[in-house]
Amino acid sequence: MADAPAAGTVDTDGGKQPRSVRVVLLALMIAMMLAMLDNMIIGTAMPTIVGELGGLEHLSWVVTAYTLATAASTPLWGKLGDMYGRKGVFMTSIVVFLIGSALSGMAQDMGQLIGFRAVQGLGAGGLMVGVMAIIGDLIPPRERGKYQGMMAGVMALAMIGGPLVGGTITDHWGWRWSFYINLPLGAVALVAVSAVLHLPKKRSQARIDYLGAALLTVGITAIVLVTTWGGTEYAWTSARIMELIGIGVAALVGFVFWQTKAAEPVVPLHIFRSRNFTLMSLIGFITGFVMFGATLFLPLYQQAVQGASATNSGLLLLPMLGAMLVTSMVAGRITTSTGRYKVFPLAGGALMTVGLFLLSLMDTDTSRLTSGLYMAVVGLGMGCLMQITMLVAQNSVEMKDMGVASSSTTLFRTLGSSFGVAIMGAVFNHRVQDVMSERAGAAGSQATEQTATLTKEALDLLPATAREAYQHAVSSGTHGAFLLGAAVAVLALVAAVFVKEVPLKGAGPQAADGPSDGDDDTATAKARVSEAV
């Protein structure tokens, strides 16, 4: 399939969206925030949760269960939306997420909490995909750039505000309200979507590809477990990790083979015939790799080396997230007004590479101002890429594949984040152990034997010599992690070079190879948006 603009469905009179569409967009942003905010809030509440429920040895599974369920269910939600209509499927995902939130808040032991978090993750997998696919239905690509700033703003708000909100809720209301807070927000989104969103009904006669769904779920689960457990729970060369790698590879190879035979494949492989879609999937993977690696190691560096407080860890990322927000808004406006976008993947890949290389230069003497400027460069790069990848991916497929295009792009970014945290983490841990052994001998190595990341309290208990050695070790670890990130970011720049600038459909002049009758497109859009559900 050649790269071709996809049809949008929106009333474009006067260049403004109808009031009902704006209400729907607000509801979509709330749903998106629910999905992104959850882990940020829960991370802050975890010490209190463990103190009440016990089960410290199962602590990591509270996050892992949610992440696994989200990643595994993402492609399925996208396909179900394509087959049976996005409104009903999206509302179902909200309900599942809220049920998981309510049950998590009522958990009486760690086992229950892990199980209920998996339910919550199943719903979260449909939230992000539903938001992106519905926006793809309502807003033509040419107009969609306007809303990049909103989406980037939600992401920045979640990353900055999550730890602060989580700490405040836990201190004043108790940890259970870290889950219950989702209920009123989710209810608002549910009511708004139910009352205002109007999309055509769908009812596919094809059967769901259960075998494909099972193979993909097993493959994704194995990959996420490898990246989560490798180097922490198990050595990278251990039998358990090798088994998971073998299971994951076998399941994914079987999945790809089966997708060529299935009547209604979960992920139609023909979407990858589009060069732009394939390139955007790769760039999205790399962006996830870099972004989540950076958000993990930057606060750690600033706390261990620069003496910053862990309480305000979200604020430490403000230079990066603020730059990402501003750039994303500017990129969206320029894309909307010109219809051109290739410059942004190119600029984003270059800025991200340069910014990560600058971060790799940080040492124990680097000031907060300098590190903030370096972070801002990375943020500028990510702002050029975050939403453009989704926009171009959606523009590269037919309308019937909007859901699987959105879910596949989201999945690649999620997998990228898993690989980024795991691989950059492995490099970081290795360097910390080596430097601690060199500078502090056996005592220093023993201090970081269990984990290369020490809390401020644990750091204060170390002798002065060991504490100074640890600061040098963290500096060396972040150097290695960010240098690796810069090398990976180069791949995004190379991929951007091969992006083909296919005109975005919507308001404004149409290219010769695009639809020639804009009035007909608008009439069709009005008919689809106004059709009763």
Short mmCIF file of C-alpha atoms in Angstrom, two decimals:
data_model
loop_
_atom_site.label_atom_id
_atom_site.label_comp_id
_atom_site.label_asym_id
_atom_site.label_seq_id
_atom_site.Cartn_x
_atom_site.Cartn_y
_atom_site.Cartn_z
CA MET A 1 0.00 0.00 0.00
CA ALA A 2 1.38 3.38 -0.92
CA ASP A 3 1.40 6.25 1.53
CA ALA A 4 -1.89 8.05 1.15
CA PRO A 5 -3.86 10.54 3.15
CA ALA A 6 -6.61 9.12 5.30
CA ALA A 7 -10.09 10.58 5.42
CA GLY A 8 -11.01 12.72 8.40
CA THR A 9 -14.40 13.40 9.79
CA VAL A 10 -14.94 16.88 11.14
CA ASP A 11 -16.94 19.97 10.56
CA THR A 12 -14.40 22.47 9.27
CA ASP A 13 -16.59 25.53 8.84
CA GLY A 14 -14.56 28.57 9.63
CA GLY A 15 -11.68 26.40 10.74
CA LYS A 16 -13.33 25.89 14.14
CA GLN A 17 -14.49 22.68 15.74
CA PRO A 18 -18.14 22.36 16.82
CA ARG A 19 -18.70 22.84 20.54
CA SER A 20 -19.58 19.14 20.93
CA VAL A 21 -16.23 18.15 19.42
CA ARG A 22 -14.40 20.40 21.89
CA VAL A 23 -16.28 18.73 24.76
CA VAL A 24 -15.29 15.31 23.42
CA LEU A 25 -11.66 16.42 23.12
CA LEU A 26 -11.71 17.54 26.76
CA ALA A 27 -13.06 14.13 27.77
CA LEU A 28 -10.35 12.44 25.70
CA MET A 29 -7.65 14.47 27.41
CA ILE A 30 -9.03 13.42 30.82
CA ALA A 31 -8.93 9.76 29.75
CA MET A 32 -5.38 10.19 28.44
CA MET A 33 -4.32 11.75 31.73
CA LEU A 34 -5.80 8.82 33.67
CA ALA A 35 -3.67 6.36 31.71
CA MET A 36 -0.45 8.40 32.06
CA LEU A 37 -0.90 9.68 35.60
CA ASP A 38 -1.57 6.38 37.31
CA ASN A 39 1.93 4.92 37.62
CA MET A 40 3.33 8.34 38.55
CA ILE A 41 0.92 8.64 41.48
CA ILE A 42 1.24 5.03 42.62
CA GLY A 43 5.04 5.19 42.62
CA THR A 44 4.93 7.84 45.35
CA ALA A 45 2.39 5.89 47.39
CA MET A 46 4.19 2.54 47.24
CA PRO A 47 6.17 2.82 50.50
CA THR A 48 2.92 3.47 52.39
CA ILE A 49 1.13 0.64 50.56
CA VAL A 50 3.89 -1.84 51.45
CA GLY A 51 3.84 -0.64 55.05
CA GLU A 52 0.12 -1.50 55.36
CA LEU A 53 -0.25 -4.55 53.11
CA GLY A 54 3.22 -6.07 53.48
CA GLY A 55 4.59 -8.25 50.68
CA LEU A 56 7.73 -6.22 50.00
CA GLU A 57 9.13 -9.08 47.93
CA HIS A 58 6.25 -8.64 45.46
CA LEU A 59 6.56 -4.86 45.24
CA SER A 60 7.80 -4.74 41.66
CA TRP A 61 4.79 -6.72 40.46
CA VAL A 62 2.44 -3.87 41.35
CA VAL A 63 3.97 -1.91 38.47
CA THR A 64 4.88 -4.90 36.28
CA ALA A 65 1.33 -6.32 36.29
CA TYR A 66 -0.07 -2.98 35.14
CA THR A 67 2.60 -2.51 32.46
CA LEU A 68 2.21 -6.06 31.12
CA ALA A 69 -1.57 -5.83 30.89
CA THR A 70 -1.38 -2.42 29.20
CA ALA A 71 1.17 -3.51 26.59
CA ALA A 72 -0.53 -6.84 25.83
CA SER A 73 -4.03 -5.36 25.46
CA THR A 74 -3.09 -2.29 23.41
CA PRO A 75 -3.25 -3.94 19.93
CA LEU A 76 -6.47 -5.76 20.82
CA TRP A 77 -8.31 -2.58 21.80
CA GLY A 78 -7.25 -0.94 18.54
CA LYS A 79 -8.51 -3.85 16.45
CA LEU A 80 -11.79 -4.11 18.35
CA GLY A 81 -12.39 -0.39 17.72
CA ASP A 82 -11.88 -0.91 13.99
CA MET A 83 -14.26 -3.88 13.96
CA TYR A 84 -17.08 -2.81 16.28
CA GLY A 85 -16.90 0.96 16.52
CA ARG A 86 -14.64 3.17 18.61
CA LYS A 87 -17.18 4.76 20.91
CA GLY A 88 -18.42 1.56 22.53
CA VAL A 89 -14.95 0.02 22.75
CA PHE A 90 -13.45 3.20 24.22
CA MET A 91 -16.21 3.48 26.83
CA THR A 92 -15.66 -0.17 27.71
CA SER A 93 -11.96 0.47 28.31
CA ILE A 94 -12.82 3.39 30.62
CA VAL A 95 -15.22 1.17 32.59
CA VAL A 96 -12.62 -1.61 32.90
CA PHE A 97 -10.03 0.93 34.06
CA LEU A 98 -12.41 2.35 36.68
CA ILE A 99 -13.36 -1.13 37.94
CA GLY A 100 -9.66 -1.94 38.29
CA SER A 101 -9.09 1.36 40.12
CA ALA A 102 -11.96 0.75 42.57
CA LEU A 103 -10.85 -2.82 43.26
CA SER A 104 -7.20 -1.73 43.72
CA GLY A 105 -8.33 0.81 46.29
CA MET A 106 -10.16 -1.94 48.19
CA ALA A 107 -7.29 -4.47 48.07
CA GLN A 108 -6.60 -6.21 51.38
CA ASP A 109 -3.25 -7.79 50.56
CA MET A 110 -0.47 -7.50 47.99
CA GLY A 111 -1.74 -10.43 45.91
CA GLN A 112 -5.14 -8.78 45.45
CA LEU A 113 -3.52 -5.45 44.60
CA ILE A 114 -1.35 -7.05 41.90
CA GLY A 115 -4.37 -8.81 40.35
CA PHE A 116 -6.52 -5.69 40.42
CA ARG A 117 -3.68 -3.63 38.96
CA ALA A 118 -3.65 -6.06 36.01
CA VAL A 119 -7.38 -5.35 35.51
CA GLN A 120 -6.62 -1.64 35.63
CA GLY A 121 -3.85 -2.10 33.07
CA LEU A 122 -6.21 -3.90 30.70
CA GLY A 123 -8.41 -0.82 30.67
CA ALA A 124 -5.45 1.54 30.38
CA GLY A 125 -4.40 -0.23 27.18
CA GLY A 126 -7.60 0.98 25.54
CA LEU A 127 -7.47 4.53 26.88
CA MET A 128 -4.44 5.76 24.93
CA VAL A 129 -5.40 3.90 21.76
CA GLY A 130 -8.99 5.10 21.99
CA VAL A 131 -7.94 8.72 22.41
CA MET A 132 -5.62 8.63 19.40
CA ALA A 133 -8.01 6.72 17.15
CA ILE A 134 -11.04 8.88 17.98
CA ILE A 135 -9.05 12.04 17.32
CA GLY A 136 -8.05 10.40 14.03
CA ASP A 137 -11.75 9.93 13.26
CA LEU A 138 -12.87 13.42 14.26
CA ILE A 139 -9.98 15.59 13.12
CA PRO A 140 -8.38 15.41 9.65
CA PRO A 141 -4.56 15.15 9.71
CA ARG A 142 -4.07 18.72 8.48
CA GLU A 143 -6.05 20.05 11.45
CA ARG A 144 -4.81 17.48 13.95
CA GLY A 145 -1.53 19.30 14.53
CA LYS A 146 -3.38 21.90 16.61
CA TYR A 147 -4.03 19.32 19.28
CA GLN A 148 -0.45 18.12 19.64
CA GLY A 149 0.21 20.78 22.25
CA MET A 150 -2.78 19.60 24.28
CA MET A 151 -1.54 16.00 24.25
CA ALA A 152 2.03 17.03 25.08
CA GLY A 153 0.65 19.24 27.85
CA VAL A 154 -1.21 16.31 29.38
CA MET A 155 1.98 14.23 29.26
CA ALA A 156 4.08 16.96 30.86
CA LEU A 157 1.43 17.59 33.53
CA ALA A 158 1.29 13.88 34.37
CA MET A 159 5.07 13.55 34.67
CA ILE A 160 5.51 16.72 36.71
CA GLY A 161 2.36 16.59 38.79
CA GLY A 162 2.09 12.82 39.33
CA PRO A 163 4.61 12.47 42.17
CA LEU A 164 3.37 15.67 43.82
CA VAL A 165 -0.29 14.63 43.59
CA GLY A 166 0.54 11.11 44.77
CA GLY A 167 2.42 12.39 47.78
CA THR A 168 -0.30 14.87 48.73
CA ILE A 169 -3.12 12.32 48.40
CA THR A 170 -1.22 9.69 50.37
CA ASP A 171 -0.31 12.09 53.18
CA HIS A 172 -3.80 13.61 53.61
CA TRP A 173 -6.32 11.01 52.41
CA GLY A 174 -4.47 7.70 52.52
CA TRP A 175 -3.01 5.55 49.75
CA ARG A 176 -6.35 4.07 48.72
CA TRP A 177 -7.39 7.45 47.35
CA SER A 178 -4.48 7.22 44.92
CA PHE A 179 -6.79 4.78 43.11
CA TYR A 180 -10.17 6.25 44.05
CA ILE A 181 -9.21 9.63 42.56
CA ASN A 182 -9.59 8.03 39.13
CA LEU A 183 -13.30 7.39 39.67
CA PRO A 184 -14.72 10.95 39.47
CA LEU A 185 -12.38 11.89 36.62
CA GLY A 186 -13.26 8.74 34.71
CA ALA A 187 -16.97 9.29 35.31
CA VAL A 188 -16.74 12.77 33.79
CA ALA A 189 -14.98 11.39 30.72
CA LEU A 190 -17.51 8.56 30.44
CA VAL A 191 -20.54 10.85 30.62
CA ALA A 192 -19.09 13.37 28.16
CA VAL A 193 -18.17 10.70 25.61
CA SER A 194 -21.54 8.98 25.99
CA ALA A 195 -23.57 12.16 25.59
CA VAL A 196 -21.62 14.08 22.95
CA LEU A 197 -19.51 11.74 20.82
CA HIS A 198 -21.32 10.66 17.65
CA LEU A 199 -19.59 8.16 15.40
CA PRO A 200 -21.07 5.65 12.95
CA LYS A 201 -22.07 2.24 14.26
CA LYS A 202 -20.01 -0.72 13.11
CA ARG A 203 -20.65 -4.42 13.29
CA SER A 204 -18.06 -6.64 11.69
CA GLN A 205 -19.19 -10.09 10.55
CA ALA A 206 -15.64 -11.42 10.83
CA ARG A 207 -14.60 -13.42 13.88
CA ILE A 208 -12.00 -12.09 16.27
CA ASP A 209 -8.55 -13.52 15.57
CA TYR A 210 -8.17 -15.31 18.90
CA LEU A 211 -5.05 -17.25 17.90
CA GLY A 212 -3.32 -14.10 16.69
CA ALA A 213 -4.32 -12.25 19.86
CA ALA A 214 -2.97 -15.10 22.02
CA LEU A 215 0.35 -15.30 20.17
CA LEU A 216 0.84 -11.53 20.30
CA THR A 217 -0.03 -11.43 24.02
CA VAL A 218 2.48 -14.19 24.82
CA GLY A 219 5.17 -12.50 22.71
CA ILE A 220 4.68 -9.05 24.25
CA THR A 221 4.49 -10.48 27.77
CA ALA A 222 7.76 -12.37 27.30
CA ILE A 223 9.51 -9.26 25.93
CA VAL A 224 8.32 -7.02 28.77
CA LEU A 225 9.32 -9.63 31.38
CA VAL A 226 12.78 -9.95 29.83
CA THR A 227 13.31 -6.19 29.95
CA THR A 228 11.83 -5.97 33.47
CA TRP A 229 13.66 -8.92 35.06
CA GLY A 230 16.90 -8.92 33.07
CA GLY A 231 19.80 -7.73 35.21
CA THR A 232 17.61 -7.30 38.30
CA GLU A 233 15.58 -10.37 39.28
CA TYR A 234 17.68 -12.64 37.06
CA ALA A 235 21.05 -12.38 35.33
CA TRP A 236 20.84 -11.63 31.62
CA THR A 237 22.41 -15.02 30.85
CA SER A 238 20.23 -16.99 33.29
CA ALA A 239 18.09 -19.91 32.13
CA ARG A 240 14.85 -18.03 32.98
CA ILE A 241 15.75 -15.05 30.77
CA MET A 242 16.87 -17.34 27.95
CA GLU A 243 13.58 -19.23 28.21
CA LEU A 244 11.57 -16.02 28.03
CA ILE A 245 13.56 -14.83 25.01
CA GLY A 246 12.94 -18.15 23.26
CA ILE A 247 9.22 -18.06 24.06
CA GLY A 248 8.92 -14.44 22.94
CA VAL A 249 10.73 -14.97 19.64
CA ALA A 250 8.76 -18.13 18.86
CA ALA A 251 5.42 -16.47 19.69
CA LEU A 252 6.14 -13.37 17.59
CA VAL A 253 7.39 -15.39 14.61
CA GLY A 254 4.25 -17.51 14.85
CA PHE A 255 2.15 -14.36 15.13
CA VAL A 256 3.63 -12.81 11.98
CA PHE A 257 3.09 -16.05 10.06
CA TRP A 258 -0.50 -16.37 11.25
CA GLN A 259 -1.33 -12.77 10.35
CA THR A 260 -0.74 -13.64 6.71
CA LYS A 261 -3.41 -16.38 7.00
CA ALA A 262 -6.03 -14.86 9.34
CA ALA A 263 -9.30 -13.58 7.85
CA GLU A 264 -9.33 -10.54 10.18
CA PRO A 265 -5.77 -10.18 11.54
CA VAL A 266 -5.15 -8.36 14.81
CA VAL A 267 -2.38 -6.33 13.14
CA PRO A 268 -2.84 -6.32 9.34
CA LEU A 269 0.67 -6.59 7.99
CA HIS A 270 -0.21 -4.55 4.91
CA ILE A 271 -0.01 -1.36 7.00
CA PHE A 272 3.77 -1.92 7.16
CA ARG A 273 3.96 -1.70 3.38
CA SER A 274 3.65 2.03 3.91
CA ARG A 275 7.18 3.33 4.24
CA ASN A 276 6.05 6.23 6.40
CA PHE A 277 4.14 4.00 8.81
CA THR A 278 7.10 1.68 9.26
CA LEU A 279 9.48 4.60 9.79
CA MET A 280 7.14 6.24 12.31
CA SER A 281 6.91 2.97 14.23
CA LEU A 282 10.72 2.87 14.42
CA ILE A 283 10.98 6.53 15.43
CA GLY A 284 8.25 6.02 18.04
CA PHE A 285 10.17 3.07 19.49
CA ILE A 286 13.35 5.15 19.73
CA THR A 287 11.49 8.11 21.26
CA GLY A 288 10.05 5.83 23.95
CA PHE A 289 13.50 4.32 24.51
CA VAL A 290 15.06 7.72 25.07
CA MET A 291 12.27 9.50 26.92
CA PHE A 292 11.64 6.93 29.64
CA GLY A 293 15.35 6.28 30.06
CA ALA A 294 15.90 10.01 30.55
CA THR A 295 13.03 10.38 33.02
CA LEU A 296 14.49 7.54 35.08
CA PHE A 297 18.14 8.62 35.26
CA LEU A 298 17.89 12.41 35.32
CA PRO A 299 16.17 12.65 38.73
CA LEU A 300 18.56 10.00 40.04
CA TYR A 301 21.57 12.03 38.93
CA GLN A 302 20.18 15.26 40.36
CA GLN A 303 19.35 13.64 43.69
CA ALA A 304 22.58 11.67 44.15
CA VAL A 305 25.08 14.10 42.62
CA GLN A 306 23.46 17.53 42.82
CA GLY A 307 21.73 17.00 46.16
CA ALA A 308 18.18 17.69 45.00
CA SER A 309 15.16 16.55 47.02
CA ALA A 310 13.36 13.40 45.89
CA THR A 311 10.01 14.91 46.93
CA ASN A 312 10.05 17.29 43.97
CA SER A 313 11.45 14.77 41.50
CA GLY A 314 8.82 15.67 38.92
CA LEU A 315 9.90 19.33 38.99
CA LEU A 316 13.48 18.30 38.22
CA LEU A 317 12.31 17.36 34.73
CA LEU A 318 10.63 20.72 34.08
CA PRO A 319 13.28 22.03 31.61
CA MET A 320 12.90 18.92 29.45
CA LEU A 321 9.12 18.64 29.69
CA GLY A 322 8.55 22.39 29.30
CA ALA A 323 10.67 22.47 26.15
CA MET A 324 8.82 19.40 24.86
CA LEU A 325 5.46 21.09 25.46
CA VAL A 326 6.39 24.37 23.73
CA THR A 327 7.99 22.66 20.75
CA SER A 328 5.06 20.30 20.32
CA MET A 329 2.63 23.23 20.26
CA VAL A 330 4.74 25.14 17.73
CA ALA A 331 5.19 22.05 15.57
CA GLY A 332 1.45 21.45 15.63
CA ARG A 333 0.62 24.99 14.56
CA ILE A 334 3.19 24.98 11.75
CA THR A 335 1.96 21.59 10.52
CA THR A 336 -1.63 22.84 10.52
CA SER A 337 -0.84 26.04 8.65
CA THR A 338 1.57 24.56 6.07
CA GLY A 339 0.66 20.88 5.86
CA ARG A 340 4.36 20.04 5.96
CA TYR A 341 5.98 17.93 8.65
CA LYS A 342 9.20 16.23 7.49
CA VAL A 343 11.34 18.96 9.02
CA PHE A 344 10.18 17.96 12.50
CA PRO A 345 11.37 14.33 12.52
CA LEU A 346 14.68 15.55 11.10
CA ALA A 347 15.05 18.33 13.66
CA GLY A 348 13.79 16.08 16.45
CA GLY A 349 16.28 13.32 15.69
CA ALA A 350 19.16 15.80 15.52
CA LEU A 351 18.22 17.68 18.72
CA MET A 352 17.60 14.49 20.65
CA THR A 353 20.99 13.10 19.63
CA VAL A 354 22.82 16.31 20.53
CA GLY A 355 20.93 16.71 23.81
CA LEU A 356 21.66 13.16 24.96
CA PHE A 357 25.33 13.57 24.07
CA LEU A 358 25.42 16.76 26.15
CA LEU A 359 23.79 14.93 29.07
CA SER A 360 26.50 12.27 28.81
CA LEU A 361 29.07 15.01 29.54
CA MET A 362 27.66 15.74 33.00
CA ASP A 363 29.96 15.01 35.94
CA THR A 364 30.07 15.74 39.67
CA ASP A 365 30.77 19.44 39.05
CA THR A 366 27.96 20.12 36.56
CA SER A 367 25.63 22.86 37.78
CA ARG A 368 21.84 22.59 37.80
CA LEU A 369 21.64 25.40 35.26
CA THR A 370 23.91 23.54 32.83
CA SER A 371 22.09 20.24 33.25
CA GLY A 372 18.78 22.09 32.82
CA LEU A 373 19.95 23.52 29.50
CA TYR A 374 21.04 20.07 28.34
CA MET A 375 17.65 18.67 29.33
CA ALA A 376 15.92 21.43 27.39
CA VAL A 377 17.74 20.39 24.20
CA VAL A 378 16.48 16.82 24.65
CA GLY A 379 12.99 18.19 25.32
CA LEU A 380 13.07 20.22 22.10
CA GLY A 381 13.91 17.06 20.18
CA MET A 382 11.18 14.98 21.81
CA GLY A 383 8.65 17.76 21.24
CA CYS A 384 9.31 17.52 17.51
CA LEU A 385 8.67 13.78 17.56
CA MET A 386 6.09 12.86 20.18
CA GLN A 387 2.86 13.61 18.32
CA ILE A 388 4.22 13.92 14.77
CA THR A 389 4.90 10.16 14.79
CA MET A 390 1.24 9.40 15.52
CA LEU A 391 0.01 12.02 13.06
CA VAL A 392 2.09 10.70 10.13
CA ALA A 393 1.33 7.07 11.02
CA GLN A 394 -2.42 7.74 10.95
CA ASN A 395 -2.06 9.71 7.72
CA SER A 396 -0.37 6.68 6.13
CA VAL A 397 -3.22 4.18 6.48
CA GLU A 398 -6.82 3.87 5.36
CA MET A 399 -9.62 4.90 7.68
CA LYS A 400 -10.59 1.29 8.39
CA ASP A 401 -7.13 0.68 9.87
CA MET A 402 -7.04 3.80 12.06
CA GLY A 403 -7.37 1.79 15.26
CA VAL A 404 -4.62 -0.74 14.53
CA ALA A 405 -2.36 2.06 13.26
CA SER A 406 -2.85 3.99 16.51
CA SER A 407 -2.43 0.89 18.70
CA SER A 408 0.66 -0.32 16.81
CA THR A 409 2.35 3.07 17.10
CA THR A 410 1.50 3.22 20.81
CA LEU A 411 2.74 -0.34 21.31
CA PHE A 412 6.10 0.38 19.64
CA ARG A 413 6.57 3.40 21.91
CA THR A 414 5.68 1.28 24.96
CA LEU A 415 8.11 -1.46 23.96
CA GLY A 416 10.74 1.20 23.32
CA SER A 417 10.32 2.48 26.86
CA SER A 418 10.70 -1.06 28.26
CA PHE A 419 13.90 -1.63 26.28
CA GLY A 420 15.21 1.83 27.15
CA VAL A 421 14.78 1.38 30.88
CA ALA A 422 16.27 -2.13 30.75
CA ILE A 423 19.26 -1.54 28.48
CA MET A 424 20.19 1.91 29.76
CA GLY A 425 19.65 0.56 33.27
CA ALA A 426 22.03 -2.34 32.63
CA VAL A 427 24.72 0.06 31.42
CA PHE A 428 24.13 2.34 34.40
CA ASN A 429 24.28 -0.47 36.97
CA HIS A 430 27.44 -1.94 35.45
CA ARG A 431 29.27 1.38 35.54
CA VAL A 432 28.15 2.15 39.11
CA GLN A 433 29.42 -1.20 40.36
CA ASP A 434 32.75 -0.82 38.56
CA VAL A 435 33.43 2.71 39.83
CA MET A 436 32.36 1.86 43.38
CA SER A 437 34.80 -1.06 43.37
CA GLU A 438 37.60 1.14 42.02
CA ARG A 439 37.05 4.08 44.40
CA ALA A 440 35.70 2.48 47.58
CA GLY A 441 36.91 -1.11 47.39
CA ALA A 442 34.90 -4.02 48.76
CA ALA A 443 32.88 -1.83 51.14
CA GLY A 444 31.74 0.39 48.29
CA SER A 445 30.85 -2.52 46.09
CA GLN A 446 28.87 -4.09 48.93
CA ALA A 447 26.89 -0.88 49.44
CA THR A 448 25.47 -1.16 45.91
CA GLU A 449 25.42 -4.93 45.66
CA GLN A 450 21.62 -5.22 45.75
CA THR A 451 20.82 -2.10 43.74
CA ALA A 452 22.86 0.61 42.10
CA THR A 453 20.31 3.25 43.16
CA LEU A 454 20.47 4.36 46.78
CA THR A 455 17.86 6.44 48.61
CA LYS A 456 18.91 9.73 50.19
CA GLU A 457 18.63 8.11 53.63
CA ALA A 458 20.88 5.20 52.61
CA LEU A 459 23.33 7.62 51.01
CA ASP A 460 23.55 9.72 54.18
CA LEU A 461 24.48 6.61 56.19
CA LEU A 462 27.53 5.92 54.01
CA PRO A 463 30.98 7.12 55.12
CA ALA A 464 32.12 10.32 53.42
CA THR A 465 34.59 8.44 51.21
CA ALA A 466 31.95 5.97 50.06
CA ARG A 467 29.42 8.77 49.51
CA GLU A 468 31.85 10.68 47.28
CA ALA A 469 32.66 7.46 45.41
CA TYR A 470 28.94 6.86 44.85
CA GLN A 471 28.49 10.35 43.39
CA HIS A 472 31.30 9.67 40.93
CA ALA A 473 29.78 6.25 40.19
CA VAL A 474 26.35 7.72 39.42
CA SER A 475 27.98 10.36 37.23
CA SER A 476 29.83 7.63 35.35
CA GLY A 477 26.68 5.53 35.10
CA THR A 478 24.61 8.34 33.62
CA HIS A 479 27.46 9.09 31.21
CA GLY A 480 27.27 5.54 29.85
CA ALA A 481 23.46 5.46 29.78
CA PHE A 482 23.07 8.77 27.95
CA LEU A 483 25.89 8.01 25.52
CA LEU A 484 24.03 4.82 24.61
CA GLY A 485 20.84 6.87 24.27
CA ALA A 486 22.59 9.29 21.89
CA ALA A 487 23.78 6.38 19.73
CA VAL A 488 20.22 5.01 19.54
CA ALA A 489 18.81 8.47 18.78
CA VAL A 490 21.01 8.62 15.68
CA LEU A 491 18.80 5.86 14.25
CA ALA A 492 15.77 8.16 14.57
CA LEU A 493 17.62 10.83 12.58
CA VAL A 494 18.55 8.31 9.89
CA ALA A 495 14.95 7.06 9.70
CA ALA A 496 13.65 10.64 9.41
CA VAL A 497 15.78 11.17 6.30
CA PHE A 498 13.72 8.54 4.46
CA VAL A 499 10.30 9.89 5.48
CA LYS A 500 8.20 10.79 2.44
CA GLU A 501 6.25 14.03 2.91
CA VAL A 502 2.74 12.98 1.85
CA PRO A 503 0.35 16.00 2.03
CA LEU A 504 -1.91 15.93 5.06
CA LYS A 505 -5.60 15.90 4.24
CA GLY A 506 -7.76 18.74 5.52
CA ALA A 507 -8.17 22.46 5.19
CA GLY A 508 -5.91 24.23 2.79
CA PRO A 509 -4.71 23.49 -0.75
CA GLN A 510 -4.70 19.83 -1.71
CA ALA A 511 -1.79 18.24 -3.50
CA ALA A 512 -2.24 16.84 -6.92
CA ASP A 513 -2.15 13.30 -5.63
CA GLY A 514 -4.54 14.02 -2.76
CA PRO A 515 -8.32 14.31 -2.82
CA SER A 516 -9.38 17.04 -5.17
CA ASP A 517 -12.83 17.80 -3.82
CA GLY A 518 -12.53 19.28 -0.36
CA ASP A 519 -16.23 20.16 -0.23
CA ASP A 520 -17.19 16.54 -0.73
CA ASP A 521 -14.82 15.54 2.06
CA THR A 522 -16.36 18.10 4.39
CA ALA A 523 -19.89 16.96 3.53
CA THR A 524 -18.95 13.37 4.27
CA ALA A 525 -17.35 14.46 7.50
CA LYS A 526 -20.46 16.31 8.63
CA ALA A 527 -22.62 13.32 7.81
CA ARG A 528 -20.42 10.94 9.83
CA VAL A 529 -20.06 13.20 12.85
CA SER A 530 -23.77 13.95 13.05
CA GLU A 531 -24.91 10.34 12.59
CA ALA A 532 -26.63 9.06 15.73
CA VAL A 533 -24.91 6.31 17.64
#
